[in-house]
Coordinates of C-alpha atoms in Angstrom, one line a residue:
M14 CA -39.1 -70.2 17.1
A15 CA -36.7 -71.4 19.5
T16 CA -36.5 -75.3 20.5
E17 CA -38.0 -76.0 23.8
H18 CA -36.0 -79.1 25.1
L19 CA -37.6 -81.0 27.6
S20 CA -36.2 -80.6 31.4
P21 CA -33.9 -82.9 32.8
L22 CA -36.7 -84.3 34.9
D23 CA -39.2 -84.7 31.9
L24 CA -36.6 -86.5 29.8
A25 CA -35.8 -88.8 32.6
F26 CA -39.6 -89.9 32.6
W27 CA -39.6 -90.3 28.8
R28 CA -36.4 -92.1 28.8
I29 CA -37.2 -94.7 31.4
E30 CA -40.6 -95.9 29.9
S31 CA -40.6 -99.2 28.3
A32 CA -43.5 -100.9 26.4
D33 CA -44.1 -103.1 29.7
H34 CA -44.1 -100.0 32.0
P35 CA -45.5 -97.2 30.7
M36 CA -45.1 -94.0 32.5
H37 CA -48.5 -92.1 32.0
L38 CA -50.8 -90.3 35.2
G39 CA -54.1 -91.2 34.9
A40 CA -57.4 -89.4 36.4
L41 CA -60.7 -91.0 36.1
A42 CA -63.4 -88.3 36.3
V43 CA -67.0 -89.5 37.0
F44 CA -69.8 -87.2 35.6
R45 CA -73.4 -87.1 36.4
A46 CA -75.0 -86.8 33.1
A47 CA -76.8 -83.8 32.0
G48 CA -79.3 -85.7 30.0
P49 CA -79.6 -88.2 27.3
G50 CA -76.4 -88.6 25.0
A51 CA -74.2 -86.8 27.3
A52 CA -71.3 -89.2 27.1
E53 CA -71.5 -89.1 23.2
R54 CA -71.6 -85.0 23.5
A55 CA -68.3 -85.1 26.2
A56 CA -66.8 -87.0 23.4
E57 CA -67.7 -84.4 20.9
L58 CA -66.4 -81.7 23.1
L59 CA -63.1 -83.1 24.0
T60 CA -62.4 -83.8 20.2
A61 CA -63.3 -80.1 19.5
R62 CA -61.6 -78.5 22.1
C63 CA -58.3 -80.4 22.4
T64 CA -57.1 -78.7 18.8
A65 CA -57.1 -75.5 20.5
V66 CA -54.6 -76.3 23.1
P67 CA -51.3 -76.1 21.7
R68 CA -49.6 -78.1 24.3
L69 CA -52.0 -81.0 23.5
R70 CA -50.9 -80.7 19.9
R71 CA -47.1 -81.2 20.6
R72 CA -45.2 -84.5 20.4
I73 CA -41.7 -85.2 21.5
R74 CA -39.1 -85.9 19.2
D75 CA -35.0 -86.7 19.5
V76 CA -32.5 -83.9 18.4
L77 CA -29.1 -83.8 17.4
L78 CA -27.5 -81.4 20.2
P79 CA -27.2 -81.6 23.0
V80 CA -26.6 -85.1 22.2
G81 CA -29.3 -87.6 23.7
A82 CA -31.9 -84.5 24.3
A83 CA -35.4 -84.3 23.0
A84 CA -37.3 -81.4 22.4
W85 CA -41.4 -80.4 21.8
S86 CA -42.2 -80.2 18.2
P87 CA -45.9 -79.4 16.8
D88 CA -47.7 -82.5 15.3
P89 CA -48.2 -81.6 11.9
G90 CA -50.7 -84.4 11.4
F91 CA -52.6 -84.0 14.5
D92 CA -55.7 -85.6 14.6
P93 CA -58.1 -85.7 17.5
A94 CA -59.6 -89.1 16.6
R95 CA -56.5 -90.4 17.7
H96 CA -56.4 -89.0 21.1
V97 CA -60.2 -89.0 22.2
F98 CA -62.3 -92.1 22.2
L99 CA -65.6 -93.1 23.0
V100 CA -65.8 -96.5 24.7
R101 CA -69.0 -98.5 25.4
T102 CA -68.4 -100.7 28.2
G103 CA -70.7 -103.1 30.0
E104 CA -69.0 -102.4 33.4
A105 CA -71.3 -101.0 36.1
V106 CA -68.3 -99.4 37.5
P107 CA -65.8 -97.3 35.2
H108 CA -62.7 -98.5 37.1
A109 CA -63.3 -102.0 35.8
A110 CA -62.8 -100.7 32.3
A111 CA -59.5 -98.3 33.5
G112 CA -57.5 -101.1 34.4
P113 CA -56.6 -102.5 30.6
L114 CA -56.7 -98.7 29.5
M115 CA -54.0 -97.8 32.0
A116 CA -51.8 -100.9 30.8
R117 CA -51.8 -99.6 27.0
P118 CA -48.7 -97.2 26.4
L119 CA -49.4 -94.0 24.9
D120 CA -48.3 -93.9 21.1
R121 CA -44.7 -92.2 21.4
A122 CA -45.2 -90.8 17.7
L123 CA -47.8 -88.7 18.9
P124 CA -48.6 -86.3 21.4
P125 CA -48.3 -88.0 24.5
W126 CA -52.2 -87.7 25.8
E127 CA -55.4 -89.7 25.6
A128 CA -58.7 -89.3 26.7
H129 CA -61.4 -92.2 27.0
V130 CA -65.1 -91.4 27.4
L131 CA -66.5 -94.6 29.1
A132 CA -70.3 -94.9 28.4
G133 CA -71.7 -97.8 30.9
P134 CA -75.0 -99.4 31.3
D135 CA -76.2 -96.3 33.8
P136 CA -77.8 -93.6 31.4
D137 CA -77.4 -91.1 34.5
S138 CA -73.9 -91.2 34.7
F139 CA -70.2 -91.6 32.5
A140 CA -66.7 -91.4 33.0
V141 CA -63.7 -90.0 31.2
L142 CA -60.1 -91.6 31.7
F143 CA -57.6 -88.9 31.1
K144 CA -53.8 -90.2 30.0
F145 CA -51.1 -87.9 30.4
H146 CA -47.7 -88.8 29.9
H147 CA -45.4 -88.1 33.0
A148 CA -42.9 -86.1 30.7
L149 CA -45.9 -83.9 29.7
A150 CA -46.8 -82.9 33.1
D151 CA -46.9 -83.8 36.7
G152 CA -50.0 -84.4 39.1
L153 CA -51.1 -80.4 39.3
G154 CA -49.7 -79.8 35.5
A155 CA -52.0 -82.7 34.2
L156 CA -55.0 -81.4 36.1
A157 CA -54.5 -78.0 34.8
L158 CA -54.2 -79.6 31.1
A159 CA -57.6 -81.5 31.7
A160 CA -59.1 -78.2 33.0
T161 CA -58.5 -76.9 29.7
L162 CA -61.1 -79.3 27.9
F163 CA -63.8 -78.6 30.4
D164 CA -66.6 -76.1 29.9
E165 CA -65.4 -72.4 30.2
G166 CA -65.3 -70.8 33.4
T167 CA -65.3 -74.1 35.3
A168 CA -61.6 -74.7 35.7
P169 CA -58.3 -72.8 36.0
R170 CA -56.1 -72.4 32.8
P171 CA -52.4 -74.1 32.6
P172 CA -49.7 -71.6 33.7
A173 CA -47.4 -70.6 30.9
R174 CA -43.6 -71.7 30.8
P175 CA -41.7 -68.4 31.5
V176 CA -39.1 -67.8 28.9
P177 CA -35.6 -67.8 30.6
E178 CA -33.4 -64.6 30.0
Q179 CA -30.6 -65.6 27.5
R180 CA -28.6 -62.1 26.7
A181 CA -24.8 -62.5 27.1
G182 CA -24.4 -59.4 29.3
S183 CA -27.0 -61.2 31.8
L184 CA -25.6 -64.2 31.4
L185 CA -21.8 -62.5 32.7
R186 CA -23.3 -60.7 35.4
R187 CA -24.9 -63.7 37.0
L188 CA -21.8 -65.9 36.3
P189 CA -20.3 -66.0 39.9
G190 CA -23.9 -66.5 41.3
V191 CA -24.2 -69.5 38.5
L192 CA -20.8 -71.0 39.7
A193 CA -21.6 -70.8 43.5
A194 CA -25.2 -72.4 43.0
R195 CA -23.3 -75.0 40.5
V196 CA -21.1 -76.0 43.6
Q197 CA -24.3 -75.8 45.9
D198 CA -25.8 -78.5 43.5
V199 CA -23.1 -80.7 43.7
G200 CA -23.0 -80.9 47.4
Q201 CA -26.8 -81.3 47.1
A202 CA -26.4 -84.3 44.8
M203 CA -23.7 -86.2 47.1
E204 CA -26.1 -85.9 49.9
I205 CA -29.1 -87.1 48.3
G206 CA -27.2 -89.9 46.9
A207 CA -25.9 -90.9 50.5
A208 CA -29.2 -90.6 51.8
V209 CA -30.6 -93.2 49.1
A210 CA -27.8 -95.4 50.3
R211 CA -28.8 -95.5 53.9
A212 CA -32.6 -95.7 53.2
G213 CA -32.1 -98.8 50.5
L214 CA -31.9 -101.5 53.0
P215 CA -35.4 -104.0 52.5
L216 CA -36.4 -104.3 55.9
G217 CA -39.7 -105.6 56.5
V218 CA -41.0 -105.2 52.7
P219 CA -43.8 -107.7 52.2
A220 CA -43.6 -110.1 49.1
A221 CA -47.0 -108.8 48.0
L222 CA -45.4 -105.2 47.2
T223 CA -43.1 -106.9 44.8
A224 CA -43.8 -107.9 41.1
D225 CA -42.2 -110.0 38.6
S226 CA -40.4 -107.1 36.6
T227 CA -39.7 -109.2 33.4
G228 CA -43.0 -108.8 32.0
A229 CA -45.8 -106.2 31.7
G230 CA -48.9 -108.2 33.6
A231 CA -52.5 -106.7 33.5
R232 CA -53.3 -103.7 35.1
E233 CA -56.2 -103.7 37.8
V234 CA -57.6 -100.3 39.3
A235 CA -59.8 -99.8 42.4
C236 CA -61.4 -96.8 43.6
L237 CA -62.9 -95.7 47.0
A238 CA -64.4 -92.7 48.0
L239 CA -64.5 -92.0 51.6
D240 CA -65.9 -88.6 53.7
L241 CA -63.3 -86.1 54.3
D242 CA -65.3 -85.1 57.4
E243 CA -64.3 -88.2 58.7
V244 CA -60.8 -88.0 58.0
N245 CA -60.8 -84.4 59.4
L246 CA -62.4 -85.9 62.7
V247 CA -59.5 -88.1 62.9
R248 CA -57.1 -85.1 62.4
K249 CA -58.6 -83.2 64.9
G250 CA -58.4 -86.0 67.6
A251 CA -55.2 -87.4 67.1
G252 CA -53.3 -84.7 65.5
G253 CA -51.2 -84.1 62.4
T254 CA -52.5 -82.9 59.1
V255 CA -55.0 -84.6 56.7
N256 CA -52.2 -85.6 54.5
D257 CA -51.0 -87.6 57.6
V258 CA -54.1 -89.3 58.3
L259 CA -54.1 -90.2 54.1
I260 CA -50.9 -91.7 54.6
A261 CA -51.7 -93.6 57.9
L262 CA -54.8 -95.1 56.3
V263 CA -52.5 -96.5 53.7
A264 CA -50.3 -98.2 56.2
G265 CA -53.2 -99.4 58.0
A266 CA -54.8 -100.7 55.1
L267 CA -51.9 -102.4 54.2
R268 CA -51.2 -104.3 57.2
R269 CA -55.1 -105.3 57.4
W270 CA -55.0 -106.6 53.9
L271 CA -51.9 -108.7 54.4
V272 CA -53.3 -110.4 57.4
E273 CA -56.7 -111.0 56.0
R274 CA -55.0 -112.8 53.2
G275 CA -52.7 -114.8 55.4
D276 CA -49.6 -113.4 54.4
P277 CA -46.7 -113.4 57.2
E278 CA -47.1 -110.9 60.2
P279 CA -45.4 -107.7 59.0
W280 CA -42.1 -107.0 60.8
G281 CA -39.3 -104.7 60.7
A282 CA -39.1 -100.9 59.7
G283 CA -41.7 -101.3 56.8
P284 CA -41.9 -100.6 53.2
R285 CA -40.3 -97.4 52.1
A286 CA -43.1 -94.9 50.7
L287 CA -42.4 -92.2 48.0
I288 CA -44.4 -89.0 48.7
P289 CA -43.8 -86.7 45.9
V290 CA -43.9 -83.0 46.7
S291 CA -44.9 -80.4 44.1
R292 CA -42.4 -77.6 44.1
R293 CA -45.0 -75.5 42.4
R294 CA -46.4 -74.5 45.9
G295 CA -45.9 -71.6 47.9
P296 CA -44.4 -68.0 47.0
G297 CA -41.0 -69.5 45.9
G298 CA -42.3 -72.4 43.9
A299 CA -41.6 -73.1 40.5
G300 CA -43.8 -72.3 37.7
G301 CA -44.1 -73.1 34.0
A302 CA -45.1 -76.6 32.3
G303 CA -43.6 -79.6 32.8
N304 CA -42.6 -81.6 36.0
R305 CA -41.5 -79.5 39.4
L306 CA -41.3 -82.4 41.7
S307 CA -39.3 -83.5 44.6
G308 CA -40.1 -85.9 47.3
Y309 CA -40.2 -87.4 50.9
L310 CA -39.6 -90.9 51.7
L311 CA -40.5 -92.8 55.0
R312 CA -41.3 -96.1 56.2
L313 CA -44.9 -97.1 56.5
P314 CA -45.0 -98.6 60.0
L315 CA -47.0 -101.9 59.2
A316 CA -45.6 -103.8 62.2
E317 CA -47.3 -101.5 64.6
S318 CA -50.8 -103.2 65.6
D319 CA -52.2 -99.8 66.9
P320 CA -54.4 -97.7 64.4
L321 CA -53.0 -94.6 66.3
G322 CA -49.6 -95.8 66.9
R323 CA -49.6 -96.0 63.3
L324 CA -50.7 -92.4 62.7
D325 CA -48.1 -91.1 65.2
R326 CA -45.2 -92.8 63.7
V327 CA -46.2 -91.5 60.2
R328 CA -46.8 -87.9 61.6
A329 CA -43.5 -87.8 63.4
A330 CA -41.8 -89.5 60.0
M331 CA -43.4 -86.7 57.9
D332 CA -42.5 -84.0 60.5
R333 CA -38.8 -84.9 60.2
N334 CA -38.9 -84.8 56.7
K335 CA -40.7 -81.5 56.3
D336 CA -37.9 -79.7 58.7
A337 CA -35.4 -81.4 56.5
G338 CA -37.1 -79.6 53.2
P339 CA -38.2 -81.2 49.9
A340 CA -34.5 -80.8 48.6
R341 CA -32.6 -83.0 50.8
G342 CA -33.1 -86.6 52.1
A343 CA -33.7 -90.1 49.9
G344 CA -36.9 -88.9 48.4
A345 CA -35.4 -85.9 46.8
V346 CA -34.1 -88.4 44.1
A347 CA -36.3 -86.4 41.2
L348 CA -33.8 -83.5 41.6
L349 CA -30.9 -85.8 40.5
A350 CA -32.3 -85.9 37.1
D351 CA -31.0 -82.2 36.8
H352 CA -27.2 -83.5 37.2
V353 CA -27.4 -86.1 34.5
H354 CA -26.6 -85.1 30.7
P355 CA -29.0 -86.0 28.4
L356 CA -27.0 -88.5 26.9
G357 CA -26.8 -90.0 30.3
H358 CA -30.7 -90.1 30.2
R359 CA -31.0 -91.8 27.1
L360 CA -28.4 -94.4 27.7
G361 CA -29.1 -94.9 31.1
G362 CA -33.0 -94.9 31.2
P363 CA -33.6 -98.6 30.9
L364 CA -31.2 -99.1 34.0
V365 CA -32.7 -96.4 36.1
A366 CA -36.4 -98.1 35.3
Q367 CA -35.1 -101.4 36.5
A368 CA -33.6 -99.7 39.7
A369 CA -37.0 -98.4 40.9
R370 CA -37.2 -101.1 43.5
L371 CA -33.8 -100.0 45.0
L372 CA -35.1 -96.7 45.7
F373 CA -38.8 -97.0 47.0
D374 CA -41.3 -99.8 47.7
I375 CA -44.4 -97.9 47.0
L376 CA -45.7 -94.5 45.6
V377 CA -48.4 -92.8 47.7
T378 CA -48.9 -89.4 45.9
S379 CA -51.7 -86.7 46.5
V380 CA -53.2 -84.4 43.9
P381 CA -55.1 -81.4 45.5
L382 CA -57.9 -80.4 43.5
P383 CA -59.9 -76.9 43.7
G384 CA -63.1 -76.7 45.3
F385 CA -65.3 -75.4 42.5
T386 CA -67.7 -77.9 40.1
F387 CA -65.9 -78.9 36.8
T388 CA -68.4 -79.5 34.2
L389 CA -68.3 -80.9 30.6
G390 CA -71.2 -80.2 28.1
G391 CA -73.2 -79.4 31.3
S392 CA -72.5 -82.8 33.2
A393 CA -70.8 -82.1 36.5
V394 CA -68.1 -84.0 37.8
R395 CA -69.0 -85.9 41.0
E396 CA -65.7 -87.9 41.5
V397 CA -62.1 -87.7 40.4
Y398 CA -59.7 -90.7 40.9
P399 CA -55.9 -89.7 40.4
L400 CA -54.2 -92.9 38.9
A401 CA -50.1 -93.2 39.2
P402 CA -47.7 -95.1 37.0
L403 CA -46.7 -98.4 38.4
A404 CA -42.8 -98.5 38.5
R405 CA -41.0 -101.7 37.4
G406 CA -40.8 -104.3 39.9
Q407 CA -43.2 -102.8 42.0
S408 CA -47.0 -104.1 42.4
L409 CA -49.0 -101.4 43.9
A410 CA -49.4 -97.2 43.5
V411 CA -51.7 -95.3 45.4
A412 CA -53.0 -91.8 44.4
V413 CA -55.4 -89.6 46.5
S414 CA -57.2 -86.5 46.1
T415 CA -59.8 -84.5 47.8
Y416 CA -62.8 -83.0 45.6
K417 CA -66.3 -81.5 47.0
G418 CA -65.6 -83.1 50.8
T419 CA -64.9 -86.2 49.6
V420 CA -61.6 -88.3 49.5
H421 CA -60.9 -90.3 46.6
Y422 CA -58.1 -93.3 46.5
G423 CA -57.2 -94.7 43.0
L424 CA -55.4 -97.7 43.3
V425 CA -53.3 -99.1 40.3
A426 CA -51.8 -102.7 40.8
D427 CA -49.8 -105.5 38.9
A428 CA -53.1 -107.9 38.3
A429 CA -50.5 -111.0 38.9
A430 CA -49.1 -109.6 42.2
V431 CA -52.5 -108.4 43.8
P432 CA -55.1 -110.3 42.3
D433 CA -57.4 -108.9 45.3
L434 CA -57.1 -105.3 45.2
E435 CA -60.9 -104.5 45.8
A436 CA -59.8 -106.2 49.4
L437 CA -57.1 -103.6 49.9
A438 CA -59.7 -100.8 49.0
G439 CA -62.0 -102.1 51.5
A440 CA -59.4 -102.2 54.1
L441 CA -58.9 -98.6 53.5
R442 CA -62.3 -98.2 54.7
A443 CA -62.1 -100.2 57.4
E444 CA -59.2 -98.5 58.5
L445 CA -60.8 -95.2 58.5
D446 CA -63.4 -96.7 60.5
A447 CA -61.3 -97.8 63.2
L448 CA -59.5 -94.6 63.6
V449 CA -63.1 -92.8 64.0
R450 CA -63.6 -95.1 66.9
E451 CA -60.3 -94.5 68.5
V452 CA -60.9 -90.5 68.7
S453 CA -64.7 -90.6 69.3

């Protein structure tokens, strides 16, 4: 069997991780229990089913050639008990138990994923926290992987990785095109680098969005569910897209939260938000496993006091990003990974991790979910909160998904920098209420 090396972007995510700043994605799925013992049944099913998913049985190992590269390899001692855990918690809300679990790195000697079944005091519900290393999958890929563990017929299967053409004759025939594409790639890299330099000025970044980068710190998780109908009401009344409204809610919530806690009035251009963009979407989108990401960068208009004014500015910024496309601009930094030799990733990973604050100030990512019902052992998913990794030096990451007519915000924060994360979640609710009043 041919060796399957990590793609440049997957390798970058693997190399920038440290024990203090793990690079795994999370998804907190809250279930309506099908009956007594539903949590125990869910843990048993996850344990049994994961052995049948080849991608969940593979670990990452270093290889000799190319120097600095890494590859996927079957784990000969794969043990489901080291990946699926039943956690009995006294917490009434599952996200209270998710924070410490999100802070704990995955074991890099094992296949890089875990599933924690959280059995709380409510017999009518339980939750599962899925953790997938970013080298294993992006948000959409992680969803597809988790779906393989749900009940048959309730979720899609992950895409297969296409096998590239490697015949010598084919490569020779494609050589002129390959060389032209290489020249184009160099130009694209230079353009992205210049855009990053132009966007790098720290204008109006609140101190609350920065964290001490010298230590790990505890993690806090907060979750909030909002009515998608209310979001659509704002969209129809003010214009733009649902995603524009969801980003504007983050900007408004940050402003409210800062003012209410007594921080200085927001000023300047505002913090730089990185908005990841999946390259899987659309007829020309890339398929296969692993990460397929680019991104947009925009300033969150925290200094704007009017809710509709904030939404207008977010919509205009997103329109400019879309006109330029996801392969250009300061948000497309993920594409630069393709231009780095594997040895560069290995040696430069720690430096890149420390430079995250130079690239963006906050991550705001959206993970679309299909409309059908996910079930596990007959227990139906009622809420799904995506959770993003927290970069070194940053205090907050925001992820959002829509499922069954509900918007789910998952907030991950450095507990020392943001001890009042629940207040920020409440500010999201207040900001949506304000926008609804403005358009009603």
